[in-house]
CSV table of C-alpha atoms in Angstrom, one decimal:
chain,number,residue,atom,x,y,z
A,249,MET,CA,9.0,5.7,122.5
A,250,PHE,CA,10.0,5.3,118.6
A,251,LEU,CA,7.4,5.3,115.6
A,252,ASN,CA,9.0,2.4,113.4
A,253,LYS,CA,6.4,2.2,110.5
A,254,ILE,CA,3.2,3.8,109.0
A,255,PHE,CA,1.1,2.4,106.4
A,256,LEU,CA,-1.5,4.7,104.8
A,257,LYS,CA,-4.1,3.6,102.6
A,258,SER,CA,-6.2,6.2,100.4
A,259,PHE,CA,-5.0,8.9,102.7
A,260,ARG,CA,-5.1,12.4,101.3
A,261,ASN,CA,-2.7,12.1,98.2
A,262,TYR,CA,-1.4,8.8,99.0
A,263,ALA,CA,-2.9,5.2,97.6
A,264,ALA,CA,-1.2,3.0,99.4
A,265,GLN,CA,2.1,3.4,101.3
A,266,GLU,CA,4.3,1.9,103.9
A,267,ILE,CA,7.3,4.1,105.4
A,268,ALA,CA,9.5,2.8,107.7
A,269,PHE,CA,11.0,5.5,109.9
A,270,ARG,CA,14.3,5.7,111.8
A,271,GLU,CA,15.1,7.0,115.5
A,272,GLY,CA,16.5,10.5,115.3
A,273,ILE,CA,16.0,12.7,112.6
A,274,ASN,CA,13.4,12.1,109.3
A,275,ILE,CA,13.2,14.6,106.4
A,276,PHE,CA,10.6,14.6,103.9
A,277,TYR,CA,11.7,17.0,101.0
A,278,GLY,CA,10.1,17.6,97.7
A,279,GLU,CA,8.3,20.4,95.8
A,280,ASN,CA,5.0,22.1,97.0
A,281,ALA,CA,1.8,20.3,97.0
A,282,GLN,CA,3.5,16.9,96.7
A,283,GLY,CA,2.6,14.9,100.2
A,284,LYS,CA,5.3,15.9,103.0
A,285,THR,CA,2.5,17.6,105.1
A,286,ASN,CA,0.0,14.9,105.0
A,287,LEU,CA,2.9,12.4,106.4
A,288,LEU,CA,3.0,14.6,109.3
A,289,GLU,CA,-1.1,14.7,109.4
A,290,ALA,CA,-1.0,11.0,109.2
A,291,ILE,CA,1.7,10.8,112.3
A,292,TYR,CA,-0.5,13.3,114.2
A,293,LEU,CA,-4.0,11.3,113.5
A,294,LEU,CA,-2.4,8.6,115.1
A,295,SER,CA,-1.4,10.3,117.9
A,296,LEU,CA,-4.5,12.5,118.9
A,297,GLY,CA,-7.2,10.8,116.6
A,298,ARG,CA,-8.0,13.9,114.8
A,299,PRO,CA,-6.6,16.0,112.0
A,300,TYR,CA,-4.6,18.6,112.8
A,301,ARG,CA,-4.7,21.0,109.2
A,302,VAL,CA,-7.9,19.7,107.8
A,303,GLN,CA,-11.1,20.4,109.5
A,304,ARG,CA,-13.2,17.2,108.9
A,305,ASP,CA,-12.3,13.4,109.2
A,306,GLN,CA,-13.8,13.6,105.3
A,307,ASP,CA,-10.7,15.4,103.8
A,308,LEU,CA,-8.3,13.0,104.9
A,309,VAL,CA,-9.8,11.1,102.4
A,310,LYS,CA,-8.3,10.6,99.0
A,311,TRP,CA,-10.0,11.9,96.3
A,312,GLU,CA,-13.1,9.3,94.8
A,313,GLU,CA,-12.2,6.7,97.3
A,314,ALA,CA,-14.7,5.7,100.0
A,315,GLY,CA,-12.3,5.8,103.3
A,316,PHE,CA,-9.2,5.9,104.5
A,317,LEU,CA,-6.7,3.8,106.6
A,318,VAL,CA,-3.7,4.7,108.9
A,319,LYS,CA,-1.8,2.3,110.9
A,320,GLY,CA,1.3,3.2,112.5
A,321,ILE,CA,3.7,0.5,114.3
A,322,ALA,CA,5.5,1.8,117.0
A,323,GLU,CA,7.6,0.9,120.2
A,324,LYS,CA,6.8,2.3,123.9
A,325,ASP,CA,8.3,0.9,127.2
A,326,LYS,CA,10.0,-2.1,125.1
A,327,ARG,CA,6.5,-3.3,123.8
A,328,THR,CA,5.2,-3.1,120.0
A,329,LEU,CA,2.2,-1.0,119.6
A,330,ILE,CA,0.1,-0.8,116.9
A,331,ILE,CA,-2.6,2.0,116.1
A,332,GLU,CA,-5.0,1.8,113.6
A,333,VAL,CA,-7.4,4.8,112.9
A,334,SER,CA,-9.8,4.4,109.9
A,335,PHE,CA,-12.7,5.9,108.8
A,336,THR,CA,-15.5,5.2,106.2
A,337,LEU,CA,-17.6,8.1,104.1
A,338,GLY,CA,-20.7,8.2,105.8
A,339,GLY,CA,-19.5,5.9,108.6
A,340,LYS,CA,-17.5,6.7,111.8
A,341,LYS,CA,-14.1,6.8,112.6
A,342,ALA,CA,-12.8,3.6,114.0
A,343,ILE,CA,-9.7,3.2,116.3
A,344,LYS,CA,-7.8,0.2,117.3
A,345,ILE,CA,-5.2,-0.2,119.4
A,346,ASN,CA,-3.3,-3.4,119.2
A,347,GLY,CA,-6.2,-4.7,116.8
A,348,LEU,CA,-8.6,-3.9,119.8
A,349,GLU,CA,-11.2,-1.8,118.5
A,350,GLN,CA,-12.0,1.1,121.1
A,351,LYS,CA,-15.1,3.0,121.7
A,352,LYS,CA,-13.5,6.3,122.7
A,353,LEU,CA,-11.1,8.5,120.7
A,354,ARG,CA,-9.8,9.5,124.3
A,355,ALA,CA,-8.1,5.5,124.6
A,356,LEU,CA,-5.4,7.0,122.2
A,357,LEU,CA,-4.4,10.0,124.2
A,358,GLY,CA,-0.9,9.4,126.1
A,359,LEU,CA,0.0,6.5,123.8
A,360,LEU,CA,1.7,8.5,121.2
A,361,ASN,CA,2.7,11.7,122.1
A,362,VAL,CA,3.5,14.5,119.6
A,363,VAL,CA,4.4,18.3,119.6
A,364,ILE,CA,3.8,19.7,116.4
A,365,PHE,CA,5.4,23.4,115.6
A,366,SER,CA,4.3,24.7,112.2
A,367,PRO,CA,4.4,28.6,111.0
A,368,THR,CA,0.5,28.5,111.9
A,369,ASP,CA,1.7,28.5,115.9
A,370,LEU,CA,2.3,32.3,115.5
A,371,GLN,CA,-1.4,32.5,116.7
A,372,LEU,CA,-0.3,31.1,120.0
A,373,ILE,CA,0.8,34.8,120.6
A,374,GLN,CA,-1.8,36.5,117.9
A,375,GLY,CA,-4.7,34.6,117.8
A,376,SER,CA,-7.7,34.3,120.1
A,377,PRO,CA,-7.8,32.8,123.7
A,378,GLY,CA,-9.8,29.8,122.0
A,379,GLU,CA,-5.9,29.0,120.5
A,380,ARG,CA,-4.0,29.0,123.5
A,381,ARG,CA,-7.0,27.0,125.2
A,382,ARG,CA,-6.9,24.5,122.9
A,383,PHE,CA,-2.9,24.3,122.9
A,384,LEU,CA,-3.1,24.2,126.8
A,385,ASP,CA,-6.1,21.3,126.8
A,386,LEU,CA,-3.9,19.4,124.1
A,387,GLU,CA,-0.8,19.2,125.8
A,388,ILE,CA,-2.2,18.5,129.1
A,389,SER,CA,-4.4,15.5,128.5
A,390,GLN,CA,-1.5,14.1,126.2
A,391,VAL,CA,0.7,13.9,129.6
A,392,ASN,CA,-2.6,13.0,131.7
A,393,PRO,CA,-5.6,11.7,129.5
A,394,GLN,CA,-7.8,11.7,132.6
A,395,TYR,CA,-7.5,15.7,132.0
A,396,GLY,CA,-9.5,14.4,128.6
A,397,HIS,CA,-12.2,13.2,130.7
A,398,TYR,CA,-12.6,16.3,132.6
A,399,LEU,CA,-13.0,18.5,129.5
A,400,HIS,CA,-15.1,16.0,128.4
A,401,GLN,CA,-17.5,16.2,131.1
A,402,TYR,CA,-17.2,19.9,131.5
A,403,GLY,CA,-18.3,20.5,127.8
A,404,ARG,CA,-21.1,18.4,128.4
A,405,VAL,CA,-22.5,20.1,131.6
A,406,LEU,CA,-21.4,23.6,130.3
A,407,GLN,CA,-24.0,22.8,127.2
A,408,GLN,CA,-26.6,22.3,129.4
A,409,ARG,CA,-26.2,24.9,131.8
A,410,ASN,CA,-26.2,27.0,128.8
A,411,ASN,CA,-29.5,25.4,127.8
A,412,LEU,CA,-31.1,26.1,131.2
A,413,LEU,CA,-29.7,29.7,131.3
A,414,ARG,CA,-31.8,30.3,127.9
A,415,GLU,CA,-34.7,28.5,129.3
A,416,LEU,CA,-34.6,30.8,132.4
A,417,ARG,CA,-34.3,33.7,130.6
A,418,GLU,CA,-37.6,32.7,128.7
A,419,ARG,CA,-38.9,32.0,132.2
A,420,LYS,CA,-39.4,28.3,131.0
A,421,LYS,CA,-38.2,26.8,133.9
A,422,ASN,CA,-37.5,27.3,137.5
A,423,LEU,CA,-34.5,28.8,139.3
A,424,ASP,CA,-33.9,25.9,141.6
A,425,LEU,CA,-32.4,23.9,138.8
A,426,LEU,CA,-29.6,25.9,138.2
A,427,VAL,CA,-27.8,24.8,141.4
A,428,VAL,CA,-27.8,21.2,139.9
A,429,TRP,CA,-25.9,22.2,136.6
A,430,ASP,CA,-23.5,24.6,139.0
A,431,THR,CA,-22.6,22.0,141.5
A,432,GLN,CA,-21.3,20.4,138.6
A,433,LEU,CA,-19.6,22.7,136.4
A,434,ILE,CA,-18.0,23.9,139.7
A,435,ASP,CA,-16.8,20.4,140.2
A,436,TRP,CA,-15.5,19.7,137.0
A,437,GLY,CA,-13.9,23.4,135.6
A,438,SER,CA,-12.0,23.4,139.2
A,439,LYS,CA,-10.3,20.5,138.5
A,440,ILE,CA,-9.5,21.5,135.2
A,441,ILE,CA,-8.4,24.8,136.3
A,442,LYS,CA,-6.1,23.3,139.1
A,443,LYS,CA,-4.3,21.1,136.3
A,444,ARG,CA,-3.9,24.2,134.2
A,445,LEU,CA,-2.4,26.4,136.8
A,446,ASP,CA,0.0,23.8,137.9
A,447,SER,CA,0.8,22.8,134.0
A,448,MET,CA,1.2,26.6,133.3
A,449,LYS,CA,3.8,27.1,136.5
A,450,LYS,CA,5.8,24.3,135.2
A,451,LEU,CA,5.4,25.3,131.4
A,452,SER,CA,6.2,28.8,132.6
A,453,ILE,CA,9.6,28.2,134.2
A,454,LEU,CA,10.7,25.6,131.3
A,455,ALA,CA,9.8,28.6,128.6
A,456,LYS,CA,11.8,30.9,130.8
A,457,LEU,CA,15.0,29.3,130.6
A,458,MET,CA,14.5,28.4,127.1
A,459,HIS,CA,13.8,31.9,126.1
A,460,ARG,CA,16.9,33.4,127.8
A,461,LYS,CA,19.2,31.0,126.0
A,462,ILE,CA,17.8,31.9,122.7
A,463,THR,CA,18.0,35.4,123.3
A,464,SER,CA,21.4,34.8,125.0
A,465,HIS,CA,20.0,36.3,128.4
A,466,LYS,CA,18.8,39.7,126.9
A,467,GLU,CA,15.2,38.6,127.4
A,468,THR,CA,12.7,37.2,130.4
A,469,LEU,CA,9.8,35.3,129.3
A,470,GLU,CA,7.1,35.0,131.5
A,471,LEU,CA,3.8,33.1,130.9
A,472,LYS,CA,0.7,33.9,133.1
A,473,TYR,CA,-2.8,32.5,133.5
A,474,LEU,CA,-5.6,34.5,133.0
A,475,SER,CA,-8.7,33.1,134.6
A,476,SER,CA,-12.1,34.3,134.2
A,477,CYS,CA,-12.7,34.3,138.1
A,478,ARG,CA,-11.4,37.2,139.8
A,479,ASN,CA,-8.1,37.4,141.8
A,480,LEU,CA,-7.9,33.3,141.5
A,481,GLU,CA,-4.0,33.3,141.9
A,482,GLU,CA,-4.2,35.6,144.7
A,483,LYS,CA,-7.2,34.0,146.5
A,484,ILE,CA,-5.4,30.6,146.2
A,485,ALA,CA,-2.1,31.9,148.1
A,486,GLN,CA,-4.3,32.6,150.7
A,487,GLY,CA,-5.5,29.4,151.0
A,488,GLU,CA,-9.0,29.4,149.3
A,489,GLU,CA,-10.2,26.8,147.3
A,490,ILE,CA,-10.6,27.1,144.0
A,491,GLU,CA,-14.3,25.2,144.3
A,492,HIS,CA,-14.8,28.1,146.6
A,493,ILE,CA,-13.6,30.6,144.5
A,494,PHE,CA,-15.3,29.5,141.5
A,495,LYS,CA,-18.6,29.3,143.3
A,496,GLN,CA,-18.5,32.6,144.7
A,497,ASN,CA,-17.9,34.8,141.5
A,498,LEU,CA,-20.5,32.3,139.7
A,499,GLU,CA,-23.1,33.7,142.1
A,500,LYS,CA,-21.9,37.3,141.6
A,501,ILE,CA,-22.9,37.0,138.1
A,502,LYS,CA,-25.9,35.1,138.1
A,503,GLU,CA,-28.0,37.7,136.9
A,504,GLU,CA,-26.2,38.5,134.0
A,505,GLU,CA,-25.7,35.1,133.0
A,506,ILE,CA,-29.5,34.6,132.8
A,507,HIS,CA,-29.7,37.7,130.9
A,508,ARG,CA,-27.1,36.9,128.2
A,509,GLY,CA,-28.1,33.0,128.6
A,510,MET,CA,-24.5,32.0,129.0
A,511,THR,CA,-22.0,30.8,130.7
A,512,MET,CA,-19.6,33.6,131.4
A,513,ILE,CA,-16.8,32.2,133.6
A,514,GLY,CA,-15.0,29.0,133.9
A,515,PRO,CA,-12.1,27.5,132.5
A,516,HIS,CA,-13.7,27.7,128.7
A,517,ARG,CA,-13.0,31.3,129.1
A,518,ASP,CA,-9.7,31.5,130.4
A,519,ASP,CA,-6.6,32.4,128.8
A,520,PHE,CA,-3.0,33.1,129.1
A,521,SER,CA,-0.4,35.8,128.8
A,522,SER,CA,3.2,35.9,127.5
A,523,PHE,CA,5.4,38.7,128.8
A,524,ILE,CA,8.7,39.7,127.6
A,525,ASN,CA,10.5,41.8,130.1
A,526,GLY,CA,7.5,42.6,131.9
A,527,ILE,CA,5.9,43.9,128.3
A,528,ASN,CA,3.0,41.8,126.7
A,529,VAL,CA,4.2,40.3,123.6
A,530,LYS,CA,1.0,40.3,122.1
A,531,THR,CA,0.3,43.9,122.1
A,532,PHE,CA,3.8,45.4,121.9
A,533,GLY,CA,6.2,42.5,120.9
A,534,SER,CA,7.6,42.9,117.6
A,535,GLN,CA,7.2,40.2,115.2
A,536,GLY,CA,10.8,38.7,116.0
A,537,GLN,CA,9.8,38.6,120.1
A,538,GLN,CA,6.6,36.7,119.1
A,539,ARG,CA,8.4,34.4,116.8
A,540,THR,CA,10.8,33.9,119.4
A,541,ALA,CA,8.4,33.2,122.2
A,542,VAL,CA,6.3,30.9,120.3
A,543,LEU,CA,9.9,29.1,119.5
A,544,SER,CA,10.5,28.8,123.2
A,545,LEU,CA,7.1,28.2,124.2
A,546,LYS,CA,7.0,24.8,121.9
A,547,LEU,CA,10.3,23.7,123.1
A,548,ALA,CA,9.0,24.5,126.6
A,549,GLU,CA,6.6,22.1,125.6
A,550,LEU,CA,8.7,19.2,124.5
A,551,GLU,CA,10.7,19.5,128.1
A,552,PHE,CA,7.4,19.6,129.6
A,553,MET,CA,6.1,16.6,128.4
A,554,LYS,CA,9.6,14.9,128.9
A,555,ALA,CA,9.2,15.9,132.8
A,556,GLU,CA,5.9,14.5,133.0
A,557,THR,CA,5.8,11.1,130.9
A,558,GLY,CA,9.9,10.4,131.1
A,559,GLU,CA,10.1,10.3,127.8
A,560,TYR,CA,10.3,13.0,125.0
A,561,PRO,CA,7.1,13.2,122.4
A,562,LEU,CA,7.6,12.6,118.7
A,563,LEU,CA,8.4,15.8,117.1
A,564,LEU,CA,6.8,17.5,114.3
A,565,LEU,CA,8.2,20.4,112.3
A,566,ASP,CA,6.2,21.4,109.4
A,567,ASP,CA,7.8,24.1,107.0
A,568,VAL,CA,9.2,25.6,110.1
A,569,MET,CA,13.1,26.5,109.1
A,570,SER,CA,11.9,28.7,106.5
A,571,GLU,CA,10.3,31.1,109.3
A,572,LEU,CA,13.2,31.0,111.4
A,573,ASP,CA,16.3,33.1,111.2
A,574,GLN,CA,19.7,31.8,111.6
A,575,GLU,CA,19.9,32.0,115.5
A,576,ARG,CA,16.8,30.5,116.3
A,577,ARG,CA,17.0,28.1,113.5
A,578,GLU,CA,20.8,26.6,115.5
A,579,HIS,CA,18.7,26.4,118.9
A,580,LEU,CA,16.1,24.4,117.4
A,581,LEU,CA,18.2,21.8,115.9
A,582,LYS,CA,20.3,21.6,118.6
A,583,VAL,CA,17.3,20.6,120.8
A,584,VAL,CA,16.4,18.4,117.8
A,585,ARG,CA,19.4,16.5,118.2
A,586,GLN,CA,19.2,15.4,121.6
A,587,ARG,CA,17.5,11.7,120.7
A,588,ILE,CA,14.2,12.8,120.1
A,589,GLN,CA,12.5,11.1,117.1
A,590,THR,CA,11.9,14.1,114.7
A,591,PHE,CA,9.9,14.4,111.6
A,592,ILE,CA,10.5,17.4,109.3
A,593,THR,CA,9.1,18.7,106.4
A,594,THR,CA,10.8,21.4,104.0
A,595,THR,CA,11.1,22.5,100.3
A,596,ASP,CA,15.0,23.4,100.6
A,597,LEU,CA,17.1,21.1,101.9
A,598,GLU,CA,19.7,24.1,102.2
A,599,ASP,CA,17.9,25.5,105.0
A,600,PHE,CA,19.9,22.6,106.9
A,601,PRO,CA,23.7,22.5,108.1
A,602,GLN,CA,25.4,19.8,106.2
A,603,GLU,CA,26.2,17.9,109.5
A,604,PHE,CA,22.6,17.5,110.0
A,605,LEU,CA,22.0,16.3,107.3
A,606,THR,CA,24.3,13.8,107.3
A,607,GLU,CA,22.7,12.4,110.4
A,608,ALA,CA,19.4,12.5,109.1
A,609,SER,CA,17.3,10.4,106.9
A,610,LEU,CA,16.1,11.8,103.7
A,611,TYR,CA,12.9,10.9,101.8
A,612,GLN,CA,12.2,12.2,98.4
A,613,ILE,CA,8.5,13.3,97.9
A,614,SER,CA,6.9,13.5,94.7
A,615,LYS,CA,2.8,13.2,93.5
A,616,GLY,CA,2.3,10.9,96.8
A,617,GLN,CA,5.2,8.8,96.1
A,618,ILE,CA,7.9,8.0,98.2
A,619,SER,CA,11.8,7.5,97.3
A,620,GLY,CA,14.5,7.0,99.9
A,621,VAL,CA,17.3,9.0,99.4
A,622,LYS,CA,19.7,8.3,102.2
A,623,GLY,CA,19.6,6.2,105.3
A,624,CYS,CA,16.3,5.2,104.9
A,625,ILE,CA,14.8,1.7,105.0
A,626,LEU,CA,12.1,1.7,102.5
B,220,MET,CA,26.8,31.6,130.6
B,221,GLN,CA,25.7,34.2,132.5
B,222,GLU,CA,27.1,35.1,135.6
B,223,GLU,CA,25.5,36.7,138.6
B,224,ILE,CA,26.7,37.4,142.2
B,225,ILE,CA,24.1,37.0,145.1
B,226,ALA,CA,24.9,38.4,148.7
B,227,ILE,CA,23.1,37.0,151.4
B,228,ASP,CA,23.4,38.5,154.9
B,229,THR,CA,22.4,35.6,156.8
B,230,GLU,CA,25.0,32.5,157.1
B,231,MET,CA,23.3,30.1,154.9
B,232,ILE,CA,20.6,29.8,152.4
B,233,ASN,CA,19.1,26.7,151.1
B,234,LEU,CA,18.8,26.3,147.5
B,235,ALA,CA,14.9,27.1,146.6
B,236,GLN,CA,15.1,30.1,148.3
B,237,LEU,CA,18.4,31.2,146.4
B,238,LEU,CA,16.3,30.5,143.0
B,239,LYS,CA,13.9,32.7,144.6
B,240,LEU,CA,16.3,35.6,145.5
B,241,ALA,CA,17.8,35.4,142.2
B,242,THR,CA,14.1,35.7,140.4
B,243,ILE,CA,14.9,32.2,138.5
B,244,VAL,CA,11.4,30.9,139.8
B,245,GLU,CA,8.4,32.6,141.7
B,246,THR,CA,7.3,30.2,143.6
B,247,GLY,CA,8.9,27.1,145.6
B,248,GLY,CA,6.7,24.9,143.3
B,249,GLN,CA,8.7,26.0,140.3
B,250,ALA,CA,12.0,25.5,142.3
B,251,LYS,CA,11.3,21.9,143.3
B,252,PHE,CA,9.9,21.3,139.7
B,253,LEU,CA,13.4,22.6,138.4
B,254,ILE,CA,15.3,20.7,140.6
B,255,GLY,CA,13.5,17.5,140.6
B,256,GLU,CA,13.9,17.7,136.8
B,257,GLY,CA,17.9,17.9,137.3
B,258,LYS,CA,18.4,21.0,135.9
B,259,VAL,CA,20.4,22.5,139.0
B,260,SER,CA,23.7,21.7,140.0
B,261,VAL,CA,26.0,22.8,143.2
B,262,ASN,CA,29.5,23.3,142.8
B,263,GLY,CA,29.4,21.0,139.8
B,264,GLU,CA,27.5,18.4,140.9
B,265,LYS,CA,23.7,17.8,140.3
B,266,GLU,CA,21.4,18.6,142.9
B,267,ASN,CA,18.0,16.9,144.2
B,268,ARG,CA,17.6,18.3,147.4
B,269,VAL,CA,15.4,21.3,147.2
B,270,ARG,CA,16.5,22.7,150.5
B,271,ARG,CA,20.1,21.8,150.1
B,272,LYS,CA,22.2,23.9,152.6
B,273,LEU,CA,24.4,26.7,150.9
B,274,TYR,CA,27.0,28.8,152.0
B,275,PRO,CA,28.9,31.8,150.8
B,276,GLY,CA,31.5,30.4,148.4
B,277,ASP,CA,29.1,28.0,146.8
B,278,ILE,CA,28.3,28.2,143.0
B,279,VAL,CA,25.3,27.3,141.7
B,280,GLU,CA,24.5,26.5,137.8
B,281,ILE,CA,21.1,26.2,136.2
B,282,ASP,CA,20.3,24.5,133.1
B,283,GLU,CA,23.7,24.7,131.9
B,284,GLN,CA,23.4,28.7,131.2
B,285,ILE,CA,23.1,30.9,134.5
B,286,ILE,CA,26.1,30.8,137.4
B,287,ILE,CA,25.5,32.2,140.7
B,288,LYS,CA,28.1,33.1,143.0
B,289,LEU,CA,26.9,33.1,146.7
B,290,THR,CA,28.8,35.9,148.8
B,291,ARG,CA,28.1,37.3,152.1
B,292,GLU,CA,26.8,40.8,152.3
């Protein structure tokens, strides 16, 4: 997979811009607030159909413009792939793949996979369970588009079930109706849990090896999936089906769910934890350990996608060099140099070793204008 | 490179079991994944058989960073 070219129209601070990329390393550098990260935002949008940093699609539109267009030309499995994402204020987002209009955002999943690494990723350790679920879900749905469908269906059922629970609390509906939603919740939910457990196992072993490497064998990193179903993994080990365990747990908690008017167990309440040498990184890890754990996790994600799809995803590094110390930078760059197409934003080229810069293509970004400096095809 | 020496009290052990014994992986599934990804080699050659038989004297390398030498207890 290789991203050849992107074209931006009225996107963030770009009026109209075409940029060609090279395989290998592409570095965007320049002062703050010139539009470096906006390029990563565009690539991310082509990959997942949603913005990475801003909340809403309309925030991607250039000031005083009516809409935006982002077009990417990539090479995948020796074929040309053209992805277009456009949006008009007051209208809907439109997606085209090779010129064909797509109804669903999910059609994009798995085409142009990305892994993004930015300073905010520390939230993967420090943040709420929701952040970690989003990380897992995004990663799994990229390598397994079917999973995106499961999530969608589960979300739909969850909402309906919650509505019903609230109505049951107010005694507006009959309790018998709950069974219908329970069956579906268990059905879709178990599929999600199963996929997550499976991915977690792979991710965990990759992260462990990566972390050993980065810390020169001093630390062992372990990831553990925390399910809202009690003793999930023990019971699976004893040969019980996830569906059955989920059902049992739901039955036990039915009264309370009605009382609270919401669904209290299921994949939407799950989480995962990281442990270094058996100690929970979130509560007891030092700042440095947390950063290293995030780096290991991100690099493991890269390897995980490679293992699942057979090719490395695009790697987007948003101003991460300044956050890492010398040793960790070296590890990151070493991985990057393994023929992964990488897009890096930085304010300071001095953060990179000279031999790294000679291999890379450099783009200087200034006020939404791009000038190629070295190795670029403009 | 980190080197470890692991002693077994049987004549032989299979690769997946050894990875578990050395606490590199926790489950057989993880071992299978790791070996399938080509991250394990035995006596300098990449190994893709999960149950490759190993005997004392064999050297296993994992992800170009951990070396396990097998001996008899």
